[in-house]
XYZ file of C-alpha atoms in Angstrom:
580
model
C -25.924 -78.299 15.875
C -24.026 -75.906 18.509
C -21.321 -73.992 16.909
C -17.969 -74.613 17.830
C -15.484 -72.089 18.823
C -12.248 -70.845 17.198
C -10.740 -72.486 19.847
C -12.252 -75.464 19.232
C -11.144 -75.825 15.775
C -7.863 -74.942 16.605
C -7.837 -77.890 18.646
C -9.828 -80.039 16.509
C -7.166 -79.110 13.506
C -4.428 -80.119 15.576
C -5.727 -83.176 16.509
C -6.637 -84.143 12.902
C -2.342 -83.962 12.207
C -1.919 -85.781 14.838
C -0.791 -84.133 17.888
C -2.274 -85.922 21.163
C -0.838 -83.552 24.014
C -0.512 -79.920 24.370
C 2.042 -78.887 27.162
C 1.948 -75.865 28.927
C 0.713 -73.663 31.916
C -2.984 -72.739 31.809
C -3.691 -69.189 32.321
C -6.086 -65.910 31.374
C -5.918 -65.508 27.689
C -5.677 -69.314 27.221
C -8.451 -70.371 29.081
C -10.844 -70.902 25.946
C -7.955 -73.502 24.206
C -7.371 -75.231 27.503
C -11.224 -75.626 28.203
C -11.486 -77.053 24.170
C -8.751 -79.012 25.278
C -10.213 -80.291 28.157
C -13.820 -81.174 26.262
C -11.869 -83.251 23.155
C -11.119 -86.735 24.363
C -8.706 -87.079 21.515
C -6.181 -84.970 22.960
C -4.733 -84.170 26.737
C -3.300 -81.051 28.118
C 0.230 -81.673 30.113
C 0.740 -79.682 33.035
C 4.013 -78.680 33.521
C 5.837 -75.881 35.888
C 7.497 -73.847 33.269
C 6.694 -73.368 29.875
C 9.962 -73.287 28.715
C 9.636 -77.264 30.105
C 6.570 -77.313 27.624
C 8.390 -76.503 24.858
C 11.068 -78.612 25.467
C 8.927 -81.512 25.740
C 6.992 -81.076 22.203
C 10.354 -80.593 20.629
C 11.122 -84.031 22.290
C 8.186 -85.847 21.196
C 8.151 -83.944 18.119
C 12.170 -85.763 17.490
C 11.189 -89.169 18.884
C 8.490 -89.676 16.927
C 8.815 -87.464 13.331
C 5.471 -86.196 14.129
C 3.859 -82.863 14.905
C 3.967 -81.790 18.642
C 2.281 -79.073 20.563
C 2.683 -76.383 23.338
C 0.712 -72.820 24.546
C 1.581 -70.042 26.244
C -0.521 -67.469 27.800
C -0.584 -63.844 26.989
C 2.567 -61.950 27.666
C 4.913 -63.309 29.984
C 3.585 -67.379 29.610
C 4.223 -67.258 25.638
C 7.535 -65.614 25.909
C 8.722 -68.137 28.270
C 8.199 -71.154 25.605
C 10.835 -68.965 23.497
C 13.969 -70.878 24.457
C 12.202 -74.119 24.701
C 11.197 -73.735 21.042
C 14.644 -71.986 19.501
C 15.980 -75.267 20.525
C 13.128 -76.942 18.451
C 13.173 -75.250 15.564
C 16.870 -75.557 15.466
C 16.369 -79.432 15.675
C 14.214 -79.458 12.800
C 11.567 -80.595 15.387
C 7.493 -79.937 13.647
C 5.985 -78.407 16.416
C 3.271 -76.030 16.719
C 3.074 -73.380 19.624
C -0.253 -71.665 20.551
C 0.822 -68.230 21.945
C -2.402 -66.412 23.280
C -2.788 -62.709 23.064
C -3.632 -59.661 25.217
C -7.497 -58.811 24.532
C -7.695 -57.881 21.061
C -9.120 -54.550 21.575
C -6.099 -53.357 23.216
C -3.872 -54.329 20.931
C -1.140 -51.415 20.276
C -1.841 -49.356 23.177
C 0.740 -51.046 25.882
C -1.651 -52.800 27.726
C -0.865 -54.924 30.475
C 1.286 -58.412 29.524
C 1.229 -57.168 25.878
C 4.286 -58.314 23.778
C 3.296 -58.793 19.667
C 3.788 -62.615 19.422
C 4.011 -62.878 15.613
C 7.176 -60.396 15.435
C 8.471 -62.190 19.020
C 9.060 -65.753 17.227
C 9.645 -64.714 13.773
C 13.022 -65.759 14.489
C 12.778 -69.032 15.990
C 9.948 -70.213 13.410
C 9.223 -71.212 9.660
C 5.329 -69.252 10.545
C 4.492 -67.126 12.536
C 0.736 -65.271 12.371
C -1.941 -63.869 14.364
C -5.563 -64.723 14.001
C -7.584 -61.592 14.199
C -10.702 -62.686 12.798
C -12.495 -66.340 13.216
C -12.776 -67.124 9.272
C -8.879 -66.665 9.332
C -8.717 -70.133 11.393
C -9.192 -72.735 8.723
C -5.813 -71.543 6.701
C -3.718 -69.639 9.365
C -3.800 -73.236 11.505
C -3.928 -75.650 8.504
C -0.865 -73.336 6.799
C 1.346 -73.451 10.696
C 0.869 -77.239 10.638
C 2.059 -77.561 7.137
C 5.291 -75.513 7.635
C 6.258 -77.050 10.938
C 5.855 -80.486 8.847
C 6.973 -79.762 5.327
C 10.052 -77.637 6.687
C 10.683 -79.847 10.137
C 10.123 -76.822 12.391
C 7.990 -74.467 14.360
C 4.876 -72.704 13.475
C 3.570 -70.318 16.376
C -0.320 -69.493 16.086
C -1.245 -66.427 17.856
C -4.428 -65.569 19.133
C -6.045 -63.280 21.565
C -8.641 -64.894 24.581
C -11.789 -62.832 22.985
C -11.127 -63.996 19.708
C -10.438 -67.382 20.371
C -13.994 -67.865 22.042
C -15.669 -66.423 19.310
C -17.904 -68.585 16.537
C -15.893 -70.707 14.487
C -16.885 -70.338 10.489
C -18.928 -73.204 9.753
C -16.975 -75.364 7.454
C -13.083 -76.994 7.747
C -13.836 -79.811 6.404
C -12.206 -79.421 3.006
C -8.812 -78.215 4.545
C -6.137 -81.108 3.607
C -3.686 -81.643 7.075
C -0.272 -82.373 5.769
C 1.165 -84.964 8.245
C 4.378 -86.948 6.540
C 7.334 -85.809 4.162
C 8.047 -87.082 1.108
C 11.599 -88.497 0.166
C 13.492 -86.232 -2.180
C 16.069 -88.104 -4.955
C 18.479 -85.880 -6.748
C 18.886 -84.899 -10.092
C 20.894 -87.002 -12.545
C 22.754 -84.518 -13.101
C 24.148 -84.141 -9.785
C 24.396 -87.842 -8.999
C 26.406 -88.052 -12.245
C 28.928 -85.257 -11.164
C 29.181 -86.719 -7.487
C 29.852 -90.295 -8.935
C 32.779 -88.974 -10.984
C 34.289 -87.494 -7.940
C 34.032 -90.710 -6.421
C 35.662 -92.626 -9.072
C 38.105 -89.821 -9.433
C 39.687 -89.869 -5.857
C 41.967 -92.619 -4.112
C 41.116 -91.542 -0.300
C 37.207 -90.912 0.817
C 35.851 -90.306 3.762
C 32.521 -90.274 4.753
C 31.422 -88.084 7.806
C 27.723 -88.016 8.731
C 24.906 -86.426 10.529
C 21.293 -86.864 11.721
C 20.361 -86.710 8.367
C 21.478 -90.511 7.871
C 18.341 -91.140 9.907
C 17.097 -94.238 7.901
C 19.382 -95.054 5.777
C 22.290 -97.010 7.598
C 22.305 -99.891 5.315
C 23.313 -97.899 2.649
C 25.816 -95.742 3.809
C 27.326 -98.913 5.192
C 26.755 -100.467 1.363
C 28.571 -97.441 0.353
C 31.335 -97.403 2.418
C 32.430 -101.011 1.576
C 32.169 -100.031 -2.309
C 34.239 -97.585 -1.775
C 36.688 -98.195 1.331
C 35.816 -95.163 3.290
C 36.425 -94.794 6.886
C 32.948 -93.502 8.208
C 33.466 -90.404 11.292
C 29.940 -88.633 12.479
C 29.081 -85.412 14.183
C 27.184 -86.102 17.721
C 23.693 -86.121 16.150
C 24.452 -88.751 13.602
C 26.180 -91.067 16.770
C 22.276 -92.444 16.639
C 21.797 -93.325 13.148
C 25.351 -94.664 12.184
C 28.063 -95.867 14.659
C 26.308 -98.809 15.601
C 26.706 -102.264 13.326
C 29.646 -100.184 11.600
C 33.166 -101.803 10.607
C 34.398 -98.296 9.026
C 33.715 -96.340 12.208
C 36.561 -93.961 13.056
C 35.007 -92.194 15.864
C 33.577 -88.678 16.322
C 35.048 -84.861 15.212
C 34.529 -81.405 16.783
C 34.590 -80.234 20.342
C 33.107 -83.382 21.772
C 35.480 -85.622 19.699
C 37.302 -88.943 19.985
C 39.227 -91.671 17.644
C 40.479 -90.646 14.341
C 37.599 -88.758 12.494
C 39.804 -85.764 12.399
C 42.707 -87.318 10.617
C 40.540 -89.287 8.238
C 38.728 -86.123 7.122
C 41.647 -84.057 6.494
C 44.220 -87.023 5.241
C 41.523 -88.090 2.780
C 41.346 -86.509 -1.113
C 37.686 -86.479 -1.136
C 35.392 -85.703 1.774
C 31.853 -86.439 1.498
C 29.288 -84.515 4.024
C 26.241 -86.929 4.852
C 23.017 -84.858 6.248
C 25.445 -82.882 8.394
C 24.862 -79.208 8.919
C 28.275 -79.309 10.888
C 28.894 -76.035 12.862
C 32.890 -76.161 13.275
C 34.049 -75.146 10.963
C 37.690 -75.120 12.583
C 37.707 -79.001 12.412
C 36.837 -79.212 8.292
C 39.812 -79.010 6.079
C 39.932 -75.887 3.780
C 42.668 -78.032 0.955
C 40.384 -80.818 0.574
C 37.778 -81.902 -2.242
C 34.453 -81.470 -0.660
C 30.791 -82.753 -1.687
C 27.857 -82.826 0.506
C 24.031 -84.518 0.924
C 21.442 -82.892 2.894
C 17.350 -82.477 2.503
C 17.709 -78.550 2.580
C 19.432 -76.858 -0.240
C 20.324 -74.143 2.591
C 22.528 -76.030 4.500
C 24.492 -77.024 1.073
C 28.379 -75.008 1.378
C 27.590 -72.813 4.047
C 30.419 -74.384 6.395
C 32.655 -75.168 3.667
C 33.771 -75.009 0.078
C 31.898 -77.549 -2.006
C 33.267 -79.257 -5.285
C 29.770 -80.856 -5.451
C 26.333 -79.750 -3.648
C 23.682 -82.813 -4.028
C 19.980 -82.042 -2.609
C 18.283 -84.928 -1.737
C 17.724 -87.426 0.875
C 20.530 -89.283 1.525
C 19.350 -92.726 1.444
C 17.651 -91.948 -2.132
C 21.105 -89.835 -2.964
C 23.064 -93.413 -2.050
C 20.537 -95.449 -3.670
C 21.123 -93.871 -7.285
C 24.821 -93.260 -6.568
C 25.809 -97.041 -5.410
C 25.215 -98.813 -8.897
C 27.494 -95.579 -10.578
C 30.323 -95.884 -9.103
C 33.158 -98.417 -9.561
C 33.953 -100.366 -6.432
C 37.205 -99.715 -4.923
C 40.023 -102.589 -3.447
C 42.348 -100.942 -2.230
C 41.890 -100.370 1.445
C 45.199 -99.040 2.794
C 44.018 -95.367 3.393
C 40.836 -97.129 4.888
C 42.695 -100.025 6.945
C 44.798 -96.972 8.763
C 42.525 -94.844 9.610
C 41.247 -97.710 11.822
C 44.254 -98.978 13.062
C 44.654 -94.777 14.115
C 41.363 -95.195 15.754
C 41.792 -98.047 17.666
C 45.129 -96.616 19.097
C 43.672 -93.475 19.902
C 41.055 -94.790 21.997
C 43.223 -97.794 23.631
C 45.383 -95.387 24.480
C 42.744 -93.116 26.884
C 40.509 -95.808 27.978
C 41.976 -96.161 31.201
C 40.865 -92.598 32.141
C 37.934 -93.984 33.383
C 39.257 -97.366 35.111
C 42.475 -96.594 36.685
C 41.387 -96.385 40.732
C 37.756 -95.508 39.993
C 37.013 -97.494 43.350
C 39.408 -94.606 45.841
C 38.513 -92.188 43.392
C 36.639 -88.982 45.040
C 34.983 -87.079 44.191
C 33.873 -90.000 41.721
C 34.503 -90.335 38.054
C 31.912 -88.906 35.930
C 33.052 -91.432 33.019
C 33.098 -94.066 35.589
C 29.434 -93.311 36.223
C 28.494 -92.836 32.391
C 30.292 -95.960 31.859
C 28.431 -98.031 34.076
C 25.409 -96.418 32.795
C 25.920 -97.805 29.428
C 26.256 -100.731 30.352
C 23.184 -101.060 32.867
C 20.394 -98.757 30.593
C 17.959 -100.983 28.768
C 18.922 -102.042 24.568
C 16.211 -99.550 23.666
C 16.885 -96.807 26.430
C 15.948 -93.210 25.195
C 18.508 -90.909 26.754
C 18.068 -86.918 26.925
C 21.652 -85.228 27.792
C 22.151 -81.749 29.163
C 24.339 -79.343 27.520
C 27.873 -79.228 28.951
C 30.429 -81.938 30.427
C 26.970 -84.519 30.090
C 27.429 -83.740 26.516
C 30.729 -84.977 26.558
C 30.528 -88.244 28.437
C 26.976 -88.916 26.511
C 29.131 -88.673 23.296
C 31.989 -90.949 24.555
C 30.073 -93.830 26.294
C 26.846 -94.289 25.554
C 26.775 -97.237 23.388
C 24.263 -96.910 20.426
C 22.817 -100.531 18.572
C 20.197 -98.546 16.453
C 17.281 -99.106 18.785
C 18.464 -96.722 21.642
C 17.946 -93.122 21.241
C 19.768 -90.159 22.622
C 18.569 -86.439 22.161
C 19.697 -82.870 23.802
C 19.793 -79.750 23.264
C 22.989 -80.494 20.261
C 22.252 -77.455 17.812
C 20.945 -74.686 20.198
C 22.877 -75.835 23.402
C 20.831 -74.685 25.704
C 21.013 -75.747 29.466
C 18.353 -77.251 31.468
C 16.832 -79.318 28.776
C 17.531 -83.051 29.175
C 14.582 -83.636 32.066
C 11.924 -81.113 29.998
C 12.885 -83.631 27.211
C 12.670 -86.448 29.003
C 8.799 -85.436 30.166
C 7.778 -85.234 26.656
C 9.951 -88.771 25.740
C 7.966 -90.714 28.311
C 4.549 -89.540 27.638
C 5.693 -90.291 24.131
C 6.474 -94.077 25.666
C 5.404 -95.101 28.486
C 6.535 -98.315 28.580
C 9.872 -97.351 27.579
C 13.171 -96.664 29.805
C 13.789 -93.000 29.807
C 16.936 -91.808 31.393
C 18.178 -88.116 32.196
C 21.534 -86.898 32.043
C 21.642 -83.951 34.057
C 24.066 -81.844 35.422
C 23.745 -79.909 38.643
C 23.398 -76.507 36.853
C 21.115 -77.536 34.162
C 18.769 -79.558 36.368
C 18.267 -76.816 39.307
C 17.762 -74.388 36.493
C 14.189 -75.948 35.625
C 14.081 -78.232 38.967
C 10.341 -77.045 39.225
C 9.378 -79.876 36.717
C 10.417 -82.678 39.011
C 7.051 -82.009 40.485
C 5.814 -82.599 36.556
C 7.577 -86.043 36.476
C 6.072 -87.082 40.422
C 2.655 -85.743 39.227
C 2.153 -87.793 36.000
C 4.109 -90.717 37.612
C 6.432 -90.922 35.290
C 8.980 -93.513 35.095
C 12.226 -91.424 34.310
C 15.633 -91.893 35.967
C 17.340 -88.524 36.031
C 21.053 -89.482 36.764
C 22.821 -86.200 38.383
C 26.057 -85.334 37.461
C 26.639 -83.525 40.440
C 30.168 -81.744 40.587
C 28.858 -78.078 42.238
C 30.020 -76.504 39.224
C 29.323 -75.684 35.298
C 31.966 -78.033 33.927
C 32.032 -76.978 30.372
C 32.127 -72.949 31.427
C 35.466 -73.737 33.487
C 36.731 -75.566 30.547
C 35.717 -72.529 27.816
C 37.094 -70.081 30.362
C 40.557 -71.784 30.660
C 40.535 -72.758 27.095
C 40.780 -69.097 26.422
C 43.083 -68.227 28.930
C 40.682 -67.109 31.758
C 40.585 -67.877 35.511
C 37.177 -70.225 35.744
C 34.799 -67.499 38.163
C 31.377 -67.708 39.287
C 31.424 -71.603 37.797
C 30.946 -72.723 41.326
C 27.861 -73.613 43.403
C 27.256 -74.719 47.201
C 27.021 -78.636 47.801
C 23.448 -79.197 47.558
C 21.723 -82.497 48.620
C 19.531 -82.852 45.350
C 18.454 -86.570 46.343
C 17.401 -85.068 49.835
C 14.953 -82.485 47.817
C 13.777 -85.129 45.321
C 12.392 -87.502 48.089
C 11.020 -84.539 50.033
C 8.916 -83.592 45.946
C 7.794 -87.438 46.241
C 10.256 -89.037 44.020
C 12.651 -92.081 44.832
C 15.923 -90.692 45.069
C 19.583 -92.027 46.682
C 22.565 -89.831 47.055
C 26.154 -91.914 45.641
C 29.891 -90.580 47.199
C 31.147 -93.911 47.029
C 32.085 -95.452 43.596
C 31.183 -98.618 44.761
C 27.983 -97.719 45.354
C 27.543 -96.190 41.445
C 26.429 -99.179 40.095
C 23.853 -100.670 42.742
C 22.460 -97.150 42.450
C 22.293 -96.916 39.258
C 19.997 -99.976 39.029
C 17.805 -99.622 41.857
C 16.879 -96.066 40.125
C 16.535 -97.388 36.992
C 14.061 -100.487 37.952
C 11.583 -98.180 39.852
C 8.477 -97.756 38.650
C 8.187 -93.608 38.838
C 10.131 -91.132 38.692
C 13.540 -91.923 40.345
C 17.009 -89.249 41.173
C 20.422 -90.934 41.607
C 23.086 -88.011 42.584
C 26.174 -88.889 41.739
C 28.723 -86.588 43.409
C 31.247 -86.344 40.547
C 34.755 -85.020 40.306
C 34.546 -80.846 39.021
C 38.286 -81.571 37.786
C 37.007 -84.275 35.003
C 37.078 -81.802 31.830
C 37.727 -82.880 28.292
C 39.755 -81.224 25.409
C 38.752 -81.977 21.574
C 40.911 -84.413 19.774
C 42.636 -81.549 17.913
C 43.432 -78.093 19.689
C 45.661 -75.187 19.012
C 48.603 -73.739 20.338
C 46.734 -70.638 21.471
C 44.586 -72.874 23.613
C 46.876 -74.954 24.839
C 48.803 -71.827 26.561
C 45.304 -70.684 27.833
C 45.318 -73.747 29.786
C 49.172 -73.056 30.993
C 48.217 -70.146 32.358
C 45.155 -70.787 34.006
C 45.736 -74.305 35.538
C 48.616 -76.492 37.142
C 45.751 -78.958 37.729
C 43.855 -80.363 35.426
C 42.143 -84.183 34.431
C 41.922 -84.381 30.729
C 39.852 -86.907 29.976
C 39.371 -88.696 26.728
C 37.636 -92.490 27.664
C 35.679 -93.562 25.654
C 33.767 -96.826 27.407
C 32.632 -99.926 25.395
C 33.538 -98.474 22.175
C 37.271 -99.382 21.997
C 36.251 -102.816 21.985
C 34.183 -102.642 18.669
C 37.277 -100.244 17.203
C 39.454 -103.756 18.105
C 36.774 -106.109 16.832
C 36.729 -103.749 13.865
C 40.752 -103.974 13.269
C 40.274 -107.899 13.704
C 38.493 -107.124 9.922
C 41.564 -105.833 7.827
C 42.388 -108.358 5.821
C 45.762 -109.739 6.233
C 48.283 -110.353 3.398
């Protein structure tokens, strides 16, 4: 029997825990895992432009699905470009495992052309990080990088040099065990005992949630009603918990809306639900805190905990439920939805006043309409910035849709590398980009990717010649916006001319027909919407100091705060309080 190569096991070990694609650009160093690659019908190598697009689309996949993803880089210069791509990974607790090849390993430590030292470069951004120097290392070193990227939801980088890599494989792998799945974690009694006195203790709860409520709606809902606690979410909990929810009060932090805000800091006991939160500006400092979350790391390092619980938090609610006494009265509940529902009746006409004379056209006009056209199980990838915003404010979840972006890291330029990784992922699926201008010229190369491999995604431009967000940060703090500003560009007019369907939209008439005809093609489509740059948003809560940043900066300025279908459900939800 012919031996097999090093890079042939690597391959074969990464097919064994289940990854099916590698992305990435072939090249010198690599050319012994792309030809393995190319010889195992089990798993397909993904051409794309940029590596940083590579890496961008594993983390996708690698969040869509809960499974390990791959991506490779070339010596030098092709594995440091995957670095952004997988920083924005790791921080999504996203398994994936990047191959970064090596300068010959000879030459190692002398400076030799493209040499960087790959296992220091993405110690950083990864749970693992090693270089293989010797073919019996290739068993453990690969089977260990899968098992941390798994067991610890991040990246593992593998680093190995072209020579070595086409060297002998040692004879036997066979007995390595691939960890593929994580096990659910339940909490101590002790802890579960402590948390359910706080619960019984306190007269106001809130509940505020992130993506770690993945799975376990039902019983944070369950939860909720025992107790009578309005139910707020950071933006990567929207997914898993604002849909089917009658104690929904809306979103806090920078992207914010409804009355999540008040709720948190009028309530006597705030409970933090798989949320690693990052602001801590918008927790309250004078109010009893506990908090859930799979990784004991994240427990009080935003904010003063009464009570740290480590566990899951569907197992967490599971033993906590049946401990607690239910609560009746719902008066703190009842208004902090009648709050919500005011705040957002009161700015949903941001979007609908005019929208048909309105140009440049609405950008919550168009993300409005886009809600309502997208497909019940849509996946959406969102580009950092203003798309953020209007993502977070009308995009309508119903717990089969999915939206993902670049929420922890914030980079730009990642909602079409995500959406490459989201369709191969599933193809039969409707998988919609929301780009902005900046973000999507920044990594434009990969349109080719998506006209290549045929694939069915509908980038939707946000096209206001500008980086929104930056003008917004820059007059927050009291800055004239500068250098925020690009030429007009005719992005439809380049996306037909790569081989993609595309239509330019200045009329807001035209939005909607757009919109559709983009959406039903059958490869990859590009609908530029030319959007007003003067549609900027302000969090629910700001301070004084910011508020005279924007005096001084601006006489001129849309603040908009619509927030699309979901002031309907906030009504629906008031039609619930019980009357006396």
């Amino acid at each position: 029997m012919a031996k097999r190569t090093v890079a042939e096991q690597l391959v074969d070990l990464l097919v064994r825990a289940g990854v099916r694609r590698l992305y990435g650009v072939v090249g010198d160093a690599l050319n012994p895992v792309t030809d393995a690659v190319r010889r195992n019908a089990a798993i397909d190598w993904v051409k794309v432009r940029h590596e940083e697009t590579g890496a961008f689309a594993a983390g996708a996949e690698a969040q869509l699905s809960g499974h390990l993803a791959a991506c490779a880089g070339s010596s030098g210069p092709g594995h440091v470009h995957l670095i952004n791509g997988l920083y924005d990974a790791h921080r999504s607790m996203a398994p994936v495992v990047a191959v970064a090849a090596h300068i010959p390993s000879a030459e190692i430590g002398t400076a030799y052309f493209q040499e960087t030292h790959p296992d220091r470069l993405f110690a950083e951004c990864s749970h693992y990080s090693e270089l293989i120097s010797t073919p019996e290392q290739t068993p453990r070193v690969v089977t260990t990088a899968i098992q941390h990227a798994v067991g610890r939801s991040g990246v593992s980088v593998v680093s190995v040099a072209g020579d070595v890599a086409g060297q002998d494989a040692p004879s036997r792998d066979g007995d390595v065990a691939v960890v593929t799945e994580r096990p659910a974690v339940r909490p101590g009694d002790a802890e579960i005992a402590e948390l359910a006195r706080l619960v019984d203790e306190a007269e106001a709860i809130t509940l505020f949630c992130g993506r770690g409520t993945a799975g376990a709606h039902d019983e944070v809902m369950e939860f909720a009603e025992r107790v009578k606690a309005p139910v707020g979410h950071a933006l990567r909990g929207k997914d898993w918990i604002q849909y089917d929810n009658p104690f929904d009060v809306g979103m806090s932090g920078l992207l914010g809306y409804g009355a999540a805000y008040e709720a948190m800091h009028e309530a006597d006991l705030l409970i933090l639900l798989g949320t690693d939160f990052p602001y801590t500006a918008f927790l309250p400092d004078d109010v009893r805190t506990a908090q859930v979350d799979i990784l004991a790391e994240h427990l009080g390092r935003r904010s003063r905990l009464d009570v740290a619980v480590w566990g899951d938090v569907r197992e967490t609610l599971c033993a906590l439920i049946p401990r607690v006494r239910e609560k009746t009265d719902r008066r703190f509940l009842d208004r902090m939805l009648k709050k919500h529902a005011d705040a957002l009746e009161g700015v949903v006409t941001a979007y609908t006043r005019d929208v048909e004379h309105h140009r440049p056209i609405h950008p919550e006009y168009v993300a409005a309409i886009l809600d309502e056209e997208a497909a019940d199980d849509a996946v959406f990838t969102v580009d950092t910035g203003m798309c953020n915003v209007w993502a977070a404010r009308y995009l309508s979840p119903n717990g089969r849709r999915r939206m993902i972006g670049s929420f922890t890291h914030g980079s730009m330029a990642n909602a079409m590398p995500q959406a490459i990784g989201a369709q191969l992922l599933h193809p039969g699926r409707q998988v919609i980009s929301m780009s902005g201008d900046g973000g999507f010229s920044m990594l434009m190369g990969d349109l080719l990717t998506l006209v290549e491999y045929d694939l069915p995604v509908t980038v939707v431009l946000f096209d206001n010649s500008s980086l929104g967000m930056v003008d917004l940060e820059m007059m927050v703090g009291g800055f004239p916006p500068y250098a925020t500003t690009y030429p007009h560009t005719d992005y439809a007019a380049i996306a037909r001319a790569a081989g993609a369907h595309a239509v330019r939209v200045e009329d807001p008439r035209d939005v909607r027909d757009a919109l559709r005809e983009g959406l039903a093609h059958s490869g990859p489509s590009l609908v530029d919407v030319v959007t007003d740059p003067n549609a900027l948003s302000i969090p629910p809560r700001i301070t004084g100091r910011q508020l005279a940043g924007f005096a001084t900066t601006t006489s001129k300025l849309v603040l908009s705060g619509g927030v699309g279908r979901m002031v309907q459900l906030a009504r629906s939800n008031l039609r619930n309080i019980p009357r006396p």
